[in-house]
Short mmCIF file of C-alpha atoms and ligand atoms in Angstrom, two decimals:
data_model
loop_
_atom_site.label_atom_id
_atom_site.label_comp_id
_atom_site.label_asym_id
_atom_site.label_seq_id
_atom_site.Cartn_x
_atom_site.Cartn_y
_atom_site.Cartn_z
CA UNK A 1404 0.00 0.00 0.00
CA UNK A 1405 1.59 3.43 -1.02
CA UNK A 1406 1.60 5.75 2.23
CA UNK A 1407 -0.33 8.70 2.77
CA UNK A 1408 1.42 12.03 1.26
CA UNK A 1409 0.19 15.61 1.68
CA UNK A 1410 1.48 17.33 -1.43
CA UNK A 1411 2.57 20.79 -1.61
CA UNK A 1412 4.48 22.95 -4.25
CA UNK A 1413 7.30 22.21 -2.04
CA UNK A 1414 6.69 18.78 -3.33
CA UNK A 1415 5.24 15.48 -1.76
CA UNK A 1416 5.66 14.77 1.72
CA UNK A 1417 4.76 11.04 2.61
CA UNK A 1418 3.78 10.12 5.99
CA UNK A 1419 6.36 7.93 7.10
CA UNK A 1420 6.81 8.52 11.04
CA UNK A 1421 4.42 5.15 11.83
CA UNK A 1422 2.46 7.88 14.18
CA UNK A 1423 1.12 11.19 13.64
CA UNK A 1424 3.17 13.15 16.26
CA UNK A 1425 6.24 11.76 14.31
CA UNK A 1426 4.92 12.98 11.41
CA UNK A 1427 4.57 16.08 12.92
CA UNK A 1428 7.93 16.52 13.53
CA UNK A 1429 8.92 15.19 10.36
CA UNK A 1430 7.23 18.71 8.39
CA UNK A 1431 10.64 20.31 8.75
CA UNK A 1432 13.49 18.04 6.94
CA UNK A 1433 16.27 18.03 5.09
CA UNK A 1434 15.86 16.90 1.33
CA UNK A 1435 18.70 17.43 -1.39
CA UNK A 1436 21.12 19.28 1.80
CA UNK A 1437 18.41 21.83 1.73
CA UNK A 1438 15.95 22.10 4.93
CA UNK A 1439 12.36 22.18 3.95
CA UNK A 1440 9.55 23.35 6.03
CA UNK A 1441 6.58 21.97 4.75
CA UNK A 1442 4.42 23.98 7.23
CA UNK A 1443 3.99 26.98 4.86
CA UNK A 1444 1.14 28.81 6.80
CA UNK A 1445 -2.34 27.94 8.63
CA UNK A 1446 -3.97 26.29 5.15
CA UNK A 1447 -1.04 24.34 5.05
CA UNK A 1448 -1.41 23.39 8.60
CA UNK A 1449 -5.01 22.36 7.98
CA UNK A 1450 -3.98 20.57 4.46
CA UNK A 1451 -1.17 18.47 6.42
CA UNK A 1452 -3.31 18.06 9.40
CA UNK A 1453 -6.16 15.80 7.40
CA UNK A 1454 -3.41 13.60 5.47
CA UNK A 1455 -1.80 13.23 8.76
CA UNK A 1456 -5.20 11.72 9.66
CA UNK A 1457 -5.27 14.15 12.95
CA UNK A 1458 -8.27 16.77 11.60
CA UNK A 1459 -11.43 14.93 9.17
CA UNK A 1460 -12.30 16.48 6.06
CA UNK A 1461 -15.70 18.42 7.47
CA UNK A 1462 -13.69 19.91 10.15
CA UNK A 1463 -11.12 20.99 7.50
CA UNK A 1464 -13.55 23.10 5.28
CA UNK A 1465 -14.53 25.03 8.49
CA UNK A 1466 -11.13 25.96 9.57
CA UNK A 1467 -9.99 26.73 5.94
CA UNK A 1468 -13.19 29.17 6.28
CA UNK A 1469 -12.57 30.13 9.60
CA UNK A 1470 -8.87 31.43 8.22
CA UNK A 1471 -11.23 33.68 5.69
CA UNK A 1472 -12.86 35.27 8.91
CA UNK A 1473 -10.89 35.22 11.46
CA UNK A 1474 -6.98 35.35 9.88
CA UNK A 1475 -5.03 37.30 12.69
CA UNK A 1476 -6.52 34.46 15.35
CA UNK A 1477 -5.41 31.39 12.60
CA UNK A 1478 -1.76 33.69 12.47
CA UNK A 1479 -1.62 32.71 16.21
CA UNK A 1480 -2.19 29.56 15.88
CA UNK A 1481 0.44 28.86 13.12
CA UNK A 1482 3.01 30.67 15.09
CA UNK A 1483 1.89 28.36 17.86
CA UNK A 1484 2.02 24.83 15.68
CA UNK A 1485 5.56 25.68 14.42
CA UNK A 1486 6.78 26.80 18.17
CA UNK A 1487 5.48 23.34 19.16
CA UNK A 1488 6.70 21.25 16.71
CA UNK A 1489 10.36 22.96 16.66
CA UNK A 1490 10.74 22.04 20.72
CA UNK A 1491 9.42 18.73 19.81
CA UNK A 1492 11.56 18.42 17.31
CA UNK A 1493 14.87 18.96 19.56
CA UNK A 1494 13.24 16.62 22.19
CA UNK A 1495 13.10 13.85 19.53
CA UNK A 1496 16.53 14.36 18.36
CA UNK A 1497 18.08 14.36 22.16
CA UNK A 1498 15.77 11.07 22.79
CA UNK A 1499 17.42 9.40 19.11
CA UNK A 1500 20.49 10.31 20.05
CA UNK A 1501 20.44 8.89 23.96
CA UNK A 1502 22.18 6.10 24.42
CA UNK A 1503 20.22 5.21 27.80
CA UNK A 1504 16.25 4.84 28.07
CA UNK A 1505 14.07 7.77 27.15
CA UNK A 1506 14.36 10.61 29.83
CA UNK A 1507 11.08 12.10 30.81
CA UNK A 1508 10.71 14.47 28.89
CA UNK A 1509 11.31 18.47 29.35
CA UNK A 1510 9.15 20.38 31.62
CA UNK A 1511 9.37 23.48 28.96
CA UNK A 1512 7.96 20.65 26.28
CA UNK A 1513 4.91 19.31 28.83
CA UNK A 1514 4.06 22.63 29.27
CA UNK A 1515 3.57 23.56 25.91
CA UNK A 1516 1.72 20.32 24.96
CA UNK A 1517 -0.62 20.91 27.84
CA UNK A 1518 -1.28 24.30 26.68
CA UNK A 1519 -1.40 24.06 23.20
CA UNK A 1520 -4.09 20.74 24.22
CA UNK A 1521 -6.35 24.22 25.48
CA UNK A 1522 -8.94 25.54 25.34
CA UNK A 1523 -10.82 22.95 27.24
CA UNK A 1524 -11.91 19.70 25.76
CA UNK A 1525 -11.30 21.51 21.96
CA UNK A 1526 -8.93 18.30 20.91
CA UNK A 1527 -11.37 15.38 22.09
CA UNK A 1528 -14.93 17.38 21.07
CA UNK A 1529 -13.96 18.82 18.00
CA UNK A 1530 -15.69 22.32 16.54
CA UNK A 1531 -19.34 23.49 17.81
CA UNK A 1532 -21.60 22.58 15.33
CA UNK A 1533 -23.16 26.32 14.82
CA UNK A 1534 -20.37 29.04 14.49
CA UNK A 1535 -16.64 29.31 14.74
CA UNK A 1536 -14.81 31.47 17.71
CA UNK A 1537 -11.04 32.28 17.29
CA UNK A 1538 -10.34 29.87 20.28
CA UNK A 1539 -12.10 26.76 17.51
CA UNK A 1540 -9.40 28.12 15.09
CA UNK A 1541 -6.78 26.27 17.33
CA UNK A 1542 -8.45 22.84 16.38
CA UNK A 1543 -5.03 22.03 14.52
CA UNK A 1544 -3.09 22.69 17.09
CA UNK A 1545 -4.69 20.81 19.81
CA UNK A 1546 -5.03 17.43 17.54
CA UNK A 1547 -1.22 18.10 17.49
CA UNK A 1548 -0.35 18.64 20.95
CA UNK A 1549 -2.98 15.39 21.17
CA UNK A 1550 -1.01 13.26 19.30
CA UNK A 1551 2.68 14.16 20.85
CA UNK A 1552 0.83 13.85 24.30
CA UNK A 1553 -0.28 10.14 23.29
CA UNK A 1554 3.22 9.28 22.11
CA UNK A 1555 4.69 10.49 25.13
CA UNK A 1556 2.24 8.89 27.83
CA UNK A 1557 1.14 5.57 25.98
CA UNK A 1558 3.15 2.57 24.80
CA UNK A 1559 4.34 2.37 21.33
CA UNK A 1560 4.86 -0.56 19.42
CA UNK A 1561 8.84 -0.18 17.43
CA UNK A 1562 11.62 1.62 18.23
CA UNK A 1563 12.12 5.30 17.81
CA UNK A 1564 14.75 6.55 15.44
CA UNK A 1565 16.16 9.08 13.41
CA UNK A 1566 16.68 8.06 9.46
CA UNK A 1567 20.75 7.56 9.36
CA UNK A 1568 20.66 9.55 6.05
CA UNK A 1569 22.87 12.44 6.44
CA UNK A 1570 21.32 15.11 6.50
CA UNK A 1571 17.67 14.10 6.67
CA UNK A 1572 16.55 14.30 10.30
CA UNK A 1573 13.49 12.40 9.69
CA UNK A 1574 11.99 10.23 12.83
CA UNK A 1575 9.93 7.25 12.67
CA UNK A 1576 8.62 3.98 14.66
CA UNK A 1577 10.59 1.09 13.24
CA UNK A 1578 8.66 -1.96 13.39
CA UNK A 1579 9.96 -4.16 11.86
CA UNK A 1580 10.18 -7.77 13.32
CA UNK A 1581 14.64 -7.60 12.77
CA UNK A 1582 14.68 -3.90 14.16
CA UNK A 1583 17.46 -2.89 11.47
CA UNK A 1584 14.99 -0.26 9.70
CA UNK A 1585 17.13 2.27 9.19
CA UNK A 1586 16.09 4.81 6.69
CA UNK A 1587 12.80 6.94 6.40
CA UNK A 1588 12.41 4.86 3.15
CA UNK A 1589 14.55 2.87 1.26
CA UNK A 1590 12.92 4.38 -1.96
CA UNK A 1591 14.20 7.97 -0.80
CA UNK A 1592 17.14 8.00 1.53
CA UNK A 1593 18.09 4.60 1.48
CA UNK A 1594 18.87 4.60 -1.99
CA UNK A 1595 20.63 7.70 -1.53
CA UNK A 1596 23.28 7.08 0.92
CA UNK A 1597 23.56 3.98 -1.51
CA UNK A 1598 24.29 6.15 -4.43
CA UNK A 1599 26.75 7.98 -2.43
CA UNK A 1600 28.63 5.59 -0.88
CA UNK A 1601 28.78 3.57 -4.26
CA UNK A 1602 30.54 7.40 -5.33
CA UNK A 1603 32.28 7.08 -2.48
CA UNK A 1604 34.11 3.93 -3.05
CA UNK A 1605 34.81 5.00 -6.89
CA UNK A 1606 36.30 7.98 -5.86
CA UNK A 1607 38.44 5.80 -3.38
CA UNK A 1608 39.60 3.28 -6.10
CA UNK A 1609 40.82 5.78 -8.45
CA UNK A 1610 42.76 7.31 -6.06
CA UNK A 1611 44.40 4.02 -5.03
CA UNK A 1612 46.74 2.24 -7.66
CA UNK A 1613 45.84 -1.04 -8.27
CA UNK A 1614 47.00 -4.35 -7.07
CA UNK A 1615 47.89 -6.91 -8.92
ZN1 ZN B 2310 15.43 10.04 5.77
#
């Protein structure tokens, strides 16, 4: 089955991470040893939001008209997302990188996912079924915080880890029954640290004379 992609004009962004909150973090990336930020602006948000299975279609076309009405409030709540996922981001990296068992995690990132989770009972109930407030624009954002919460506090099937593609900086849930997944995807990165070390090793035996 191909995986779900949100598709921008910054190109297509498959959903690799094996959990939403992954894929959250995996919006900003490196690609061709340029980083990408696939979060563009609140539509974007939204767009990303529905692949990422974490907002349904019906509550999509409200927010994206919601942005029409109410655009300093959905402003916010971009500024908000990307905060969010950027500290998430660096916790995910230092948790990758540990080389003993998961730490809890920050007090600076609880505190944002608790707040960001606000205002009350938003994430769970979804938007009021007559109008929109600015505080409903924050819908995004609180199916977000949601999802990073869930990863944090429940148990995960897999291992986390960071695609060994330099640089790519992608996260994801291996679970695969031999634990050696290594790559976001072998279509992507694993084929190109395969091209490069194949460019690599020709560049290695030209240099060296030959034997024999
Ligand atoms: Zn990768």
């Amino acid at each position: 089955m191909d995986d779900a992609a949100y598709y921008s004009e910054l190109g297509r962004l498959r959903m690799l991470g094996g959990d939403a909150a992954l894929d959250f973090a995996n919006t900003r990336h490196w690609r061709d040893g340029r980083e990408i930020d696939f979060l563009t602006g609140y539509r974007a948000l939204v767009d990303w939001a529905i692949v990422a299975g974490l907002l349904a279609e019906s509550e999509g076309d409200r927010l994206r008209e919601g942005e029409g009405l109410m655009p300093l409030q959905a402003a916010d709540v971009f500024s908000a997302a990307i905060r969010l996922r950027d500290r998430w981001k660096i916790h995910l990296g230092e948790a990758t990188r540990a080389l003993t068992p998961a730490r809890r995690p920050p007090e600076v990132l609880r505190h944002m996912v608790t707040t960001a989770l606000g205002p009350p009972d938003l994430a769970i109930a979804g938007l009021p079924a007559d109008t929109l407030t600015g505080a409903d624009m924050a819908l995004p954002l609180a199916r977000a915080a949601l999802a990073i919460g869930a990863f944090l506090a429940l148990p995960h099937a897999g291992t986390l880890r960071m695609c060994e593609a330099d640089p790519c900086g992608g996260v994801f849930l291996d679970t695969s029954r031999s634990q050696k997944r290594r790559w976001c995807a072998m279509d992507s990165c694993g084929n190109r640290v395969k091209a490069q070390r194949h460019r690599l090793r020709m560049k290695a035996e030209a240099v060296e004379p030959a034997k024999g």
